[in-house]
Amino acid sequence: MSKALNKKVKRIKHNHVWGRIIILIIVSLAMLAVAKFFTYFLGTYILRTKMTSEYVLISNMAHIYEDESQQEPEKTFALLDSMNRDYLIVNSEGTIVHSCGSNSITKEKLTTQITTDFNYIEVYKDAHNYFNYDKNGNFTIDYKSVFFGILENKNISEQLEKDNNTSTDWQNLDRSINDIIQLPIWIALPVKDGQEKLIGKAFFNINLMDFILFDVFIAIVFGLGIVLIIFLIHNIIHEEIHHIKSKKLLFCDDATKGHNYTWFLYTAGKFLSKRANAQKEFAVIDLQFVKFRNFCACHSIQEGEKQLKNIYDAIKKELQCNEIVAHSTPANFVLMLACPDVEQVKTRMQNLIANLEKISRAHTFKFHSGISVVGVRKNDKGKIVRRKNHDPEIDYNNACTARATLNESEDSGVAVFDDKIIEEQKWKNEVQEEQMNALKNEEFIVYYQPKYNPGTEKLCGAEALIRWQSPKHGFVPPGRFIPIFEKNGFITEIDHYMLSHVARDMKQWQDAGMNCVPVSVNVSRAHFIETDLAEQIRDIVDEAGADRRLIEIELTESAFFDDKKALVSTILKLKEYGFAVSMDDFGSGYSSLNSLKDMPLDILKIDAEFFRGESADTRGKIVVSETIKLAKSLNMRTVAEGVEIKEQVDFLAEQGCDMIQGFYFAKPMPKNEFEDRMK
């Protein structure tokens, strides 16, 4: 998987919704804490603000008592009584010296900051308490009990009356919710140098409007918190929807409406890396719709995509639990199947392909399949270990490599990736890496295979063949490297190399006074896209100083399926420059007679396959005989290649074949041995 694709998959794979949910919880808790803090802060502020005036009143009473009680105590008490406030004076032993009004004080004493000057004051709770407090003496109003008491139309003064059975100034309170409700608390102030205390009854005045304003403030705080929480929830939902859509866009295949290759890499990699699957083997498979592009060209891309969807759906029906399929490339599908045994998987794929071939009533399709087994992974001690961070792209590449070995066949088939394919791929890579240096170092050697007249058994020509004498690999036969050069295009360099060396050898033999015979040199079909091919051949031969009449240019029959007009033009130019032109492997293709009709050739090489097989003695002889007659009628000479036994030589001599090339007379040989043959 490429780095860019890997990053994209990881971004989709790692959904951070849980992180956002945790953030939501943290924010929610934080908002609750903030709301609680503001509630406490506001309640405390209101309490201290309203209690400050009450504290000042009690302080004034304490000052009056302390200043005037020494002169006329009776007048002092009368003055304090006239202030219409319940109070009592106690000495240091707790004995009440004087009291006025109802005594609803409790013995529960606290030291707290109840005023805005933040000084600690000694207070006592009233018997009818409507305050909350903690161990540190912090007071807050119990708004809930007060508020619901008002709403339930239970006048607090009536409750106090009922509980104490005493008449107070609460009796005149109106039941209207706009009237002030007074919540009592006792404030104690030291007098006479701390020998006594004046404890006065203070009131916290509150009405429903205070509750409303307080609730509005709290509602605003909570409202802001709820808005923020809703925003976070909306963000989480939006991100999750975006995550789902992104996965769909990243993993969906437009043609089949199913899964694509990216989804396969993500799903297979995750599945194969699981510890639970470490002991199981799986098979990654590449399935190719053979000649899919040709089908689309003939019927339309839409029809092709329709068939792809049908194939995809048919494959899905055959899958078992934990098996997957995806559309990887326009003509290919990738599968991951359970693999109890590779032969079972191969048989299963053959059966699947047999069904897919008949998926359309109007068409018969062909499929190539490559199988790569994902084996069990073991450590140095032989213990099975988890396939951690397994990359299924490597397995799919191996499956594609196995499938590529079937490219030359138009029939359906199944290939399994094995060590042989690995070695073959390594060999191809080595050849491609070394080909240019081998050319520069002239490691390629020209071999010559003689051609003989079957009637006189005299040498009358030869074919130049290439061999590779590698310092690293030793002697390499052409079948090991020529197909590689033909696929990678290096064969054109080899053609020039061979033509140049043959021309130089021919010049050397001519200068030595040898009785030279024509030598044919192969020119691959890849060269015929070049409009100046005839000129290139002419210049190479002329540069070496060889006689053009002794150089024969040999073309394979497959070259005649390309641009026929350009090919005819090149042949005519070569003949004009003095070169003979021959067709190799006549009869191996399907348009040979048509080629003979249009091509002005000099020599026809009859394919060796006519001399092999069960019908070589009957039908084969008829074809060879008629081919020789046809060539003579067209003023062409004939060469029979691959001749190995005397009976074949005698037959060809009887039919008037001009030349024979094969092991019966000679194998391909180095230059010095061929020189001996010419001598």
XYZ file of C-alpha atoms in Angstrom:
679
model
C 0.000 0.000 0.000
C 1.382 3.458 -0.929
C 2.145 5.871 1.905
C -0.522 8.330 0.756
C -3.154 5.607 0.571
C -2.027 4.181 3.890
C -2.453 7.561 5.579
C -5.887 7.983 4.020
C -7.016 4.562 5.217
C -5.669 5.242 8.707
C -7.596 8.517 8.877
C -10.770 6.643 8.038
C -9.866 3.640 10.155
C -9.159 5.570 13.356
C -12.467 7.231 14.146
C -12.048 9.655 17.077
C -15.717 9.587 18.154
C -14.829 8.143 21.564
C -12.374 10.938 22.128
C -15.081 13.467 21.318
C -17.527 11.691 23.650
C -14.966 11.880 26.455
C -14.512 15.574 25.714
C -18.299 15.974 25.849
C -18.433 14.291 29.260
C -15.585 16.440 30.559
C -17.210 19.618 29.257
C -20.568 18.599 30.732
C -19.012 17.971 34.125
C -17.111 21.235 33.869
C -20.320 23.101 33.037
C -22.061 21.505 36.011
C -19.175 22.550 38.227
C -19.271 26.094 36.829
C -23.036 26.258 37.292
C -22.726 25.018 40.845
C -20.001 27.536 41.551
C -22.045 30.436 40.170
C -25.088 29.248 42.098
C -23.080 29.167 45.306
C -21.364 32.433 44.532
C -24.585 34.271 43.693
C -26.433 32.866 46.686
C -23.574 33.783 49.002
C -23.327 37.272 47.498
C -27.067 37.911 47.930
C -26.979 36.568 51.480
C -24.002 38.698 52.527
C -25.331 41.805 50.798
C -28.711 41.611 52.484
C -27.305 40.528 55.845
C -24.861 43.442 56.034
C -27.622 45.926 56.963
C -28.915 43.504 59.580
C -25.429 43.149 60.990
C -25.123 46.949 61.181
C -28.422 47.128 63.118
C -27.313 44.468 65.615
C -23.938 46.231 65.920
C -25.715 49.511 66.736
C -27.734 47.728 69.398
C -24.480 46.358 70.867
C -22.944 49.845 70.901
C -26.038 51.319 72.587
C -25.985 48.637 75.233
C -22.284 48.988 75.878
C -22.312 52.805 75.978
C -25.448 53.454 78.058
C -25.971 50.399 80.213
C -23.412 51.618 82.734
C -25.437 54.734 83.568
C -29.102 53.764 83.406
C -29.574 50.081 82.510
C -33.347 50.352 82.590
C -33.399 53.142 80.061
C -30.915 51.252 77.922
C -33.113 48.137 77.845
C -36.159 50.302 77.095
C -34.302 51.926 74.216
C -33.231 48.544 72.837
C -36.739 47.168 73.240
C -38.130 50.073 71.277
C -36.051 49.060 68.251
C -38.619 46.304 67.697
C -36.042 43.562 67.336
C -35.829 40.309 69.307
C -32.602 40.058 71.271
C -31.101 38.667 74.425
C -28.026 39.366 76.509
C -26.061 36.529 78.070
C -23.085 36.594 80.375
C -19.876 34.603 80.015
C -21.474 31.637 81.742
C -24.298 31.523 79.220
C -26.952 32.844 81.612
C -29.520 35.159 80.049
C -29.210 38.591 81.636
C -32.000 40.204 79.637
C -34.196 39.253 76.672
C -36.830 40.832 74.464
C -39.276 39.158 72.093
C -39.492 35.506 71.212
C -36.516 33.352 71.955
C -36.261 30.856 69.040
C -32.487 30.666 69.157
C -30.828 27.252 69.164
C -27.648 26.194 70.833
C -26.010 25.415 67.445
C -23.286 28.043 67.205
C -21.162 28.737 64.107
C -18.470 31.180 63.146
C -18.910 32.442 59.609
C -18.419 35.291 57.127
C -21.999 36.430 56.765
C -21.385 40.031 55.711
C -19.615 41.751 52.870
C -16.704 42.861 55.064
C -15.661 39.157 55.266
C -15.122 39.325 59.073
C -15.883 36.176 60.967
C -19.000 36.573 63.125
C -20.511 34.272 65.673
C -24.049 33.275 64.717
C -26.709 30.934 66.049
C -29.253 29.091 63.998
C -32.915 29.812 64.504
C -35.277 27.009 65.325
C -36.873 27.518 61.905
C -33.831 27.312 59.765
C -33.892 28.000 56.026
C -30.153 28.014 55.467
C -27.585 25.433 54.426
C -24.119 25.414 55.921
C -21.013 23.293 55.852
C -18.302 22.368 58.345
C -16.375 25.516 57.533
C -19.338 27.692 58.459
C -20.210 28.726 54.914
C -23.892 29.699 54.656
C -26.173 29.460 51.656
C -29.932 29.826 51.371
C -32.000 26.705 50.991
C -33.865 28.218 48.038
C -35.637 25.005 47.227
C -37.490 24.747 50.538
C -38.278 28.463 50.638
C -39.372 28.643 46.978
C -41.612 25.601 47.123
C -42.987 26.801 50.456
C -44.145 29.985 48.756
C -45.569 28.176 45.709
C -47.497 25.809 47.949
C -48.943 28.909 49.609
C -47.472 27.943 52.984
C -46.583 31.189 54.683
C -43.342 30.864 56.599
C -44.615 33.106 59.322
C -47.541 30.759 59.867
C -45.146 27.845 60.167
C -43.180 29.748 62.782
C -46.377 30.629 64.641
C -47.567 27.072 64.608
C -44.245 25.625 65.772
C -43.601 28.181 68.532
C -47.195 29.073 69.366
C -46.028 32.670 69.752
C -47.177 35.847 68.145
C -44.533 37.777 66.199
C -44.380 40.461 63.638
C -44.701 37.645 61.061
C -48.447 37.541 61.738
C -49.144 40.576 59.587
C -47.420 39.122 56.539
C -49.541 39.057 53.451
C -49.835 35.823 51.550
C -49.112 37.620 48.332
C -45.994 36.317 46.665
C -44.813 39.892 46.225
C -44.529 40.412 50.000
C -41.228 40.032 51.713
C -40.477 36.800 53.505
C -38.091 37.092 56.442
C -35.744 34.223 57.249
C -34.313 34.488 60.786
C -30.774 33.975 62.085
C -29.159 35.165 65.351
C -26.016 37.308 65.328
C -23.877 37.374 68.518
C -21.611 40.348 69.258
C -19.317 40.616 72.320
C -19.887 43.531 74.708
C -18.211 44.759 77.848
C -14.820 43.411 76.849
C -16.216 40.014 76.075
C -17.866 39.538 79.443
C -21.288 39.456 77.833
C -22.857 38.915 74.435
C -25.693 40.699 72.732
C -27.435 38.224 70.485
C -29.867 39.885 68.093
C -32.323 38.330 65.689
C -31.470 39.242 62.099
C -33.635 38.610 59.052
C -32.796 37.725 55.508
C -35.528 39.386 53.441
C -36.591 37.567 50.280
C -39.581 37.436 47.944
C -40.590 35.498 44.833
C -39.024 38.075 42.545
C -35.674 37.323 44.125
C -36.211 33.684 43.256
C -37.196 34.576 39.712
C -34.104 36.737 39.172
C -31.916 34.092 40.732
C -33.481 31.379 38.602
C -33.083 33.487 35.457
C -29.398 33.876 36.183
C -28.986 30.162 36.839
C -31.061 29.362 33.751
C -28.733 31.517 31.650
C -25.701 29.719 33.028
C -27.256 26.323 32.516
C -28.628 27.397 29.132
C -25.178 28.331 27.916
C -23.897 24.992 29.134
C -26.702 23.124 27.405
C -26.070 25.043 24.173
C -22.409 24.101 24.347
C -23.278 20.461 25.051
C -25.792 20.409 22.178
C -23.135 21.887 19.920
C -20.691 19.152 20.929
C -23.327 16.447 20.430
C -24.171 17.891 17.019
C -20.480 17.957 16.168
C -20.087 14.314 17.196
C -23.105 13.250 15.114
C -21.901 15.309 12.137
C -18.413 13.850 12.370
C -19.801 10.327 12.604
C -21.982 10.895 9.530
C -18.980 12.363 7.722
C -16.929 9.343 8.811
C -19.545 6.950 7.396
C -19.759 8.898 4.127
C -15.977 9.042 3.845
C -15.711 5.292 4.345
C -18.368 4.771 1.696
C -16.595 7.055 -0.775
C -13.196 5.540 -0.045
C -14.316 1.914 -0.044
C -17.138 1.846 -2.628
C -16.615 0.717 -6.227
C -18.596 2.652 -8.835
C -18.854 -0.166 -11.378
C -20.029 -3.022 -9.128
C -21.565 -0.895 -6.337
C -19.633 -3.169 -4.007
C -16.211 -2.923 -2.391
C -13.045 -1.672 -4.056
C -9.357 -2.506 -3.729
C -8.758 0.006 -0.928
C -11.452 -1.690 1.144
C -9.800 -5.048 0.482
C -6.416 -3.806 1.710
C -8.004 -2.357 4.844
C -10.248 -5.342 5.620
C -7.832 -8.124 4.685
C -4.932 -6.479 6.503
C -6.999 -6.099 9.653
C -8.339 -9.657 9.421
C -5.010 -11.355 8.714
C -3.314 -9.455 11.555
C -5.716 -10.792 14.180
C -4.229 -13.140 16.738
C -7.205 -15.511 16.364
C -6.305 -16.108 12.686
C -2.590 -16.761 13.215
C -2.971 -20.549 12.874
C -5.119 -20.395 9.730
C -3.969 -20.214 6.125
C -5.692 -18.075 3.521
C -5.446 -17.586 -0.223
C -5.359 -14.166 -1.877
C -6.584 -14.491 -5.459
C -6.438 -12.302 -8.541
C -9.283 -13.049 -10.971
C -9.086 -11.396 -14.399
C -11.876 -10.984 -16.932
C -9.947 -11.879 -20.109
C -10.322 -9.344 -22.945
C -12.648 -7.150 -20.915
C -11.570 -4.042 -22.835
C -12.382 -5.756 -26.118
C -15.840 -6.552 -24.784
C -16.384 -2.902 -23.816
C -15.156 -1.743 -27.227
C -17.670 -4.024 -28.938
C -20.659 -3.497 -26.647
C -20.082 -0.276 -24.607
C -18.558 0.540 -21.241
C -22.003 0.494 -19.607
C -22.577 -3.076 -20.758
C -19.120 -4.013 -19.510
C -19.836 -2.547 -16.070
C -23.124 -4.423 -16.012
C -21.257 -7.679 -16.557
C -18.740 -6.723 -13.856
C -21.583 -6.255 -11.374
C -23.060 -9.626 -12.350
C -19.663 -11.266 -11.852
C -19.175 -9.526 -8.500
C -22.606 -10.625 -7.264
C -22.019 -14.193 -8.469
C -18.699 -14.378 -6.619
C -20.250 -13.031 -3.404
C -22.818 -15.828 -3.447
C -20.014 -18.408 -3.441
C -18.146 -16.923 -0.489
C -18.103 -18.497 2.937
C -17.839 -16.841 6.338
C -14.841 -14.478 6.653
C -14.164 -14.585 2.896
C -14.144 -11.352 0.918
C -14.147 -10.056 -2.648
C -13.479 -6.618 -4.145
C -13.168 -5.049 -7.586
C -9.488 -4.144 -7.883
C -8.934 -2.904 -11.462
C -11.281 -2.516 -14.473
C -10.832 -6.164 -15.495
C -9.749 -7.733 -12.194
C -11.237 -8.877 -8.907
C -9.378 -9.716 -5.713
C -10.588 -12.456 -3.360
C -9.447 -13.783 -0.012
C -10.566 -17.347 0.674
C -9.964 -19.861 3.424
C -7.162 -22.205 2.401
C -7.280 -25.635 4.044
C -5.287 -26.918 1.060
C -4.003 -25.142 -2.056
C -5.371 -27.864 -4.349
C -8.820 -27.402 -2.830
C -8.624 -23.667 -3.487
C -7.473 -24.324 -7.051
C -10.385 -26.711 -7.645
C -12.766 -24.238 -6.095
C -11.552 -21.468 -8.406
C -11.857 -23.736 -11.435
C -15.478 -24.454 -10.502
C -16.140 -20.768 -9.903
C -14.638 -19.845 -13.280
C -16.724 -22.536 -14.983
C -19.850 -20.869 -13.579
C -18.688 -17.363 -14.470
C -18.000 -18.377 -18.063
C -21.733 -18.999 -18.482
C -22.954 -15.971 -16.530
C -24.212 -14.350 -19.746
C -26.539 -16.180 -22.118
C -25.330 -14.132 -25.069
C -21.587 -14.337 -24.397
C -18.978 -16.802 -23.229
C -16.345 -15.221 -21.032
C -12.857 -16.415 -20.128
C -11.042 -15.853 -16.855
C -7.455 -16.112 -15.632
C -6.784 -16.577 -11.944
C -3.647 -16.412 -9.817
C -3.437 -17.801 -6.275
C -1.051 -16.716 -3.537
C -1.162 -18.625 -0.244
C -0.859 -16.607 2.979
C 0.914 -19.162 5.135
C 1.318 -19.441 8.883
C 4.074 -17.228 10.268
C 6.609 -18.714 12.699
C 9.418 -17.284 14.793
C 12.989 -18.587 15.081
C 11.873 -21.232 17.561
C 9.215 -22.584 15.207
C 6.348 -21.192 17.243
C 3.329 -19.800 15.381
C 3.097 -16.052 15.829
C 0.608 -13.395 14.886
C 0.851 -11.782 11.422
C 1.355 -8.356 12.927
C 0.969 -5.448 10.465
C 0.478 -7.881 7.582
C 0.335 -6.196 4.165
C -2.082 -8.049 1.831
C -0.867 -5.963 -1.108
C 2.229 -8.171 -1.272
C 0.043 -11.284 -1.463
C -2.091 -9.724 -4.180
C 1.002 -8.768 -6.147
C 2.164 -12.395 -5.937
C -1.266 -13.578 -7.115
C -1.055 -11.147 -10.060
C 2.401 -12.471 -10.892
C 1.047 -16.022 -10.981
C -1.909 -14.929 -13.094
C 0.406 -13.149 -15.546
C 1.936 -16.505 -16.489
C -1.394 -17.266 -18.224
C -1.402 -14.103 -20.349
C -0.402 -15.912 -23.520
C -3.437 -18.186 -23.314
C -6.938 -17.138 -24.340
C -8.527 -20.029 -22.454
C -9.515 -19.889 -18.792
C -6.914 -21.096 -16.325
C -5.655 -21.045 -12.741
C -2.014 -20.603 -11.683
C -0.478 -20.867 -8.215
C 2.337 -18.616 -7.047
C 5.342 -20.722 -6.005
C 9.127 -20.671 -5.721
C 9.499 -21.353 -9.434
C 7.665 -18.150 -10.294
C 9.782 -16.266 -7.775
C 12.970 -17.568 -9.346
C 11.669 -16.754 -12.816
C 10.820 -13.210 -11.743
C 14.236 -12.781 -10.169
C 15.815 -14.025 -13.384
C 13.839 -11.489 -15.433
C 14.934 -8.707 -13.134
C 18.572 -9.792 -13.336
C 18.444 -10.002 -17.132
C 16.970 -6.524 -17.396
C 19.551 -5.114 -15.004
C 22.461 -6.714 -16.877
C 21.296 -6.470 -20.504
C 22.927 -3.140 -21.360
C 26.285 -4.007 -19.823
C 26.198 -7.380 -21.572
C 25.667 -5.580 -24.866
C 28.493 -3.127 -24.238
C 30.857 -5.909 -23.162
C 29.885 -8.022 -26.176
C 28.859 -10.965 -24.027
C 26.336 -11.908 -26.725
C 27.874 -14.334 -29.230
C 26.763 -15.012 -32.781
C 26.180 -18.696 -33.583
C 25.595 -19.928 -37.114
C 23.343 -22.822 -38.113
C 24.198 -24.043 -41.622
C 21.622 -24.601 -44.368
C 22.208 -27.417 -46.897
C 20.898 -28.331 -50.312
C 19.003 -31.614 -49.736
C 19.901 -32.895 -53.210
C 23.645 -32.176 -53.206
C 24.100 -31.909 -49.403
C 26.301 -28.863 -50.003
C 26.401 -25.803 -47.725
C 24.271 -23.085 -49.279
C 23.478 -20.694 -46.434
C 23.165 -20.168 -42.682
C 21.050 -18.477 -40.038
C 22.634 -16.222 -37.428
C 21.483 -17.116 -33.916
C 22.361 -15.441 -30.627
C 23.813 -16.955 -27.452
C 24.795 -15.288 -24.185
C 28.104 -16.110 -22.544
C 27.652 -14.400 -19.193
C 30.535 -14.101 -16.694
C 27.972 -14.459 -13.914
C 25.488 -16.988 -15.329
C 27.656 -18.901 -17.770
C 26.285 -20.054 -21.107
C 22.659 -18.903 -21.413
C 20.465 -20.342 -24.227
C 18.315 -17.860 -26.190
C 15.049 -19.198 -24.790
C 16.072 -17.835 -21.379
C 16.513 -14.224 -22.428
C 15.056 -13.537 -25.908
C 11.386 -13.588 -24.664
C 12.381 -11.088 -21.971
C 13.995 -8.799 -24.548
C 10.931 -9.046 -26.774
C 8.678 -7.890 -23.939
C 10.849 -5.067 -22.650
C 11.811 -3.762 -26.115
C 15.535 -4.485 -25.814
C 15.213 -6.862 -28.752
C 15.708 -3.922 -31.137
C 19.173 -3.349 -29.669
C 19.917 -7.057 -30.131
C 18.812 -6.882 -33.786
C 21.289 -4.090 -34.474
C 23.983 -5.937 -32.547
C 23.461 -9.161 -34.521
C 23.285 -7.444 -37.886
C 26.469 -5.501 -37.163
C 28.410 -8.593 -36.038
C 27.223 -10.735 -38.965
C 28.192 -7.986 -41.410
C 31.654 -7.727 -39.835
C 32.104 -11.504 -39.970
C 30.970 -11.531 -43.583
C 33.457 -8.788 -44.459
C 36.247 -10.744 -42.719
C 35.379 -13.917 -44.633
C 35.244 -12.055 -47.921
C 38.631 -10.477 -47.287
C 40.007 -13.941 -46.463
C 38.843 -15.183 -49.866
C 36.333 -17.691 -48.496
C 33.441 -18.936 -50.588
C 30.792 -17.136 -48.507
C 27.169 -18.222 -48.366
C 24.190 -15.956 -47.543
C 23.422 -15.578 -43.844
C 19.916 -14.698 -42.613
C 19.519 -12.300 -39.690
C 16.267 -12.015 -37.744
C 14.605 -8.614 -37.403
C 11.839 -8.460 -34.783
C 8.385 -7.022 -35.451
C 9.110 -4.247 -32.928
C 11.393 -2.656 -35.539
C 8.678 -2.162 -38.114
C 7.203 0.867 -36.424
C 10.326 2.683 -37.622
C 9.804 4.206 -41.049
C 13.554 4.248 -41.812
C 14.217 0.590 -40.912
C 15.485 -0.279 -44.416
C 17.911 2.622 -44.286
C 19.166 1.575 -40.846
C 19.887 -1.968 -42.089
C 21.582 -0.663 -45.211
C 23.825 1.710 -43.252
C 24.878 -0.954 -40.708
C 25.867 -3.423 -43.445
C 27.602 -0.747 -45.502
C 29.555 0.494 -42.502
C 31.009 -3.000 -42.055
C 31.754 -3.203 -45.805
C 29.854 -6.470 -46.337
C 28.151 -7.501 -49.555
C 24.423 -6.760 -49.227
C 23.577 -9.753 -51.415
C 25.023 -12.074 -48.745
C 22.773 -10.677 -45.985
C 19.233 -12.026 -45.790
C 16.667 -10.202 -43.629
C 14.372 -12.681 -41.920
C 10.932 -11.604 -40.669
C 8.616 -13.618 -38.427
C 5.109 -14.287 -39.676
C 3.654 -12.302 -36.728
C 5.156 -9.127 -38.188
C 2.733 -9.455 -41.088
C -0.222 -8.801 -38.764
C 0.912 -5.235 -38.061
C 0.826 -2.273 -40.439
C 0.874 -4.158 -43.751
C 1.357 -1.046 -45.850
C 4.459 0.029 -43.912
C 5.794 -3.535 -43.986
C 5.442 -3.819 -47.768
C 7.171 -0.470 -48.179
C 10.110 -1.625 -46.022
C 10.427 -4.938 -47.902
C 10.478 -3.167 -51.276
C 13.194 -0.810 -50.048
C 15.306 -3.715 -48.747
C 15.018 -5.540 -52.066
C 15.924 -2.322 -53.848
C 19.072 -2.043 -51.691
C 20.045 -5.596 -52.671
C 18.944 -7.594 -49.608
C 17.004 -10.842 -49.807
C 13.905 -11.005 -47.564
C 12.437 -14.179 -46.063
C 9.426 -15.124 -43.928
C 10.206 -17.271 -40.905
C 7.860 -19.868 -39.358
C 5.471 -20.022 -42.292
C 2.356 -21.927 -41.234
C 2.516 -21.067 -37.531
C -0.061 -18.289 -37.909
C -3.484 -17.975 -39.482
C -3.027 -15.545 -42.351
C -0.014 -17.006 -44.155
C -1.608 -17.356 -47.588
C -2.942 -13.820 -47.450
C 0.555 -12.644 -46.504
C 2.096 -14.451 -49.468
C -0.390 -12.733 -51.761
C 0.662 -9.243 -50.712
C 4.314 -9.549 -49.676
C 7.134 -9.516 -52.327
C 9.252 -12.104 -50.480
C 12.304 -14.016 -51.750
C 12.447 -16.982 -49.399
C 9.848 -18.977 -47.439
C 10.844 -20.901 -44.307
C 8.540 -23.839 -43.605
C 7.771 -24.309 -39.913
C 9.236 -27.390 -38.240
C 5.887 -28.334 -36.711
C 4.808 -29.788 -40.053
C 7.329 -32.583 -39.448
C 6.088 -33.435 -35.972
C 2.934 -34.986 -34.570
C 0.745 -37.950 -35.434
C -0.201 -36.691 -38.902
C 3.348 -35.748 -39.953
C 3.601 -38.679 -42.384
C 0.290 -38.071 -44.153
C -1.412 -34.709 -43.952
C 1.803 -32.939 -42.959
C 3.591 -34.145 -46.072
C 0.711 -32.993 -48.242
C 0.845 -29.482 -46.744
C 4.655 -29.283 -47.088
C 4.528 -30.539 -50.645
C 1.860 -28.060 -51.709
C 3.633 -25.219 -49.909
C 6.836 -25.878 -51.857
C 4.868 -25.901 -55.125
C 3.141 -22.651 -54.149
C 6.474 -20.989 -53.346
C 7.967 -22.058 -56.665
C 4.933 -20.670 -58.466
C 5.570 -17.329 -56.747
C 9.299 -17.436 -57.603
C 10.324 -17.968 -54.004
C 12.922 -20.320 -52.628
C 12.066 -22.589 -49.708
C 13.881 -23.538 -46.509
C 12.682 -26.366 -44.283
C 13.792 -25.895 -40.670
C 13.842 -28.360 -37.829
C 14.745 -31.352 -39.991
C 16.250 -34.125 -37.875
C 16.000 -37.462 -39.724
C 17.058 -38.783 -43.140
C 13.532 -39.694 -44.237
C 12.558 -36.039 -43.943
C 15.595 -35.020 -45.994
C 14.760 -37.507 -48.728
C 11.121 -36.357 -48.847
C 12.091 -32.696 -49.068
C 14.648 -33.436 -51.796
C 11.948 -35.197 -53.818
C 9.625 -32.185 -53.458
C 12.300 -29.775 -54.663
C 12.940 -27.943 -51.376
C 15.885 -25.591 -51.893
C 17.479 -25.689 -48.414
C 17.305 -27.676 -45.205
C 18.191 -26.337 -41.760
C 18.228 -28.719 -38.836
C 20.113 -31.072 -36.566
C 20.340 -33.692 -39.259
C 23.077 -31.651 -40.932
C 24.322 -29.380 -38.152
C 23.440 -27.702 -34.876
C 24.085 -23.983 -34.339
C 27.837 -23.481 -33.952
C 30.357 -20.761 -33.076
C 31.964 -18.642 -35.760
C 35.211 -20.637 -36.014
C 33.387 -23.945 -36.528
C 31.208 -22.413 -39.213
C 34.349 -21.119 -40.942
C 35.606 -24.688 -41.089
C 32.321 -25.728 -42.710
C 32.709 -23.030 -45.384
C 36.316 -24.117 -46.043
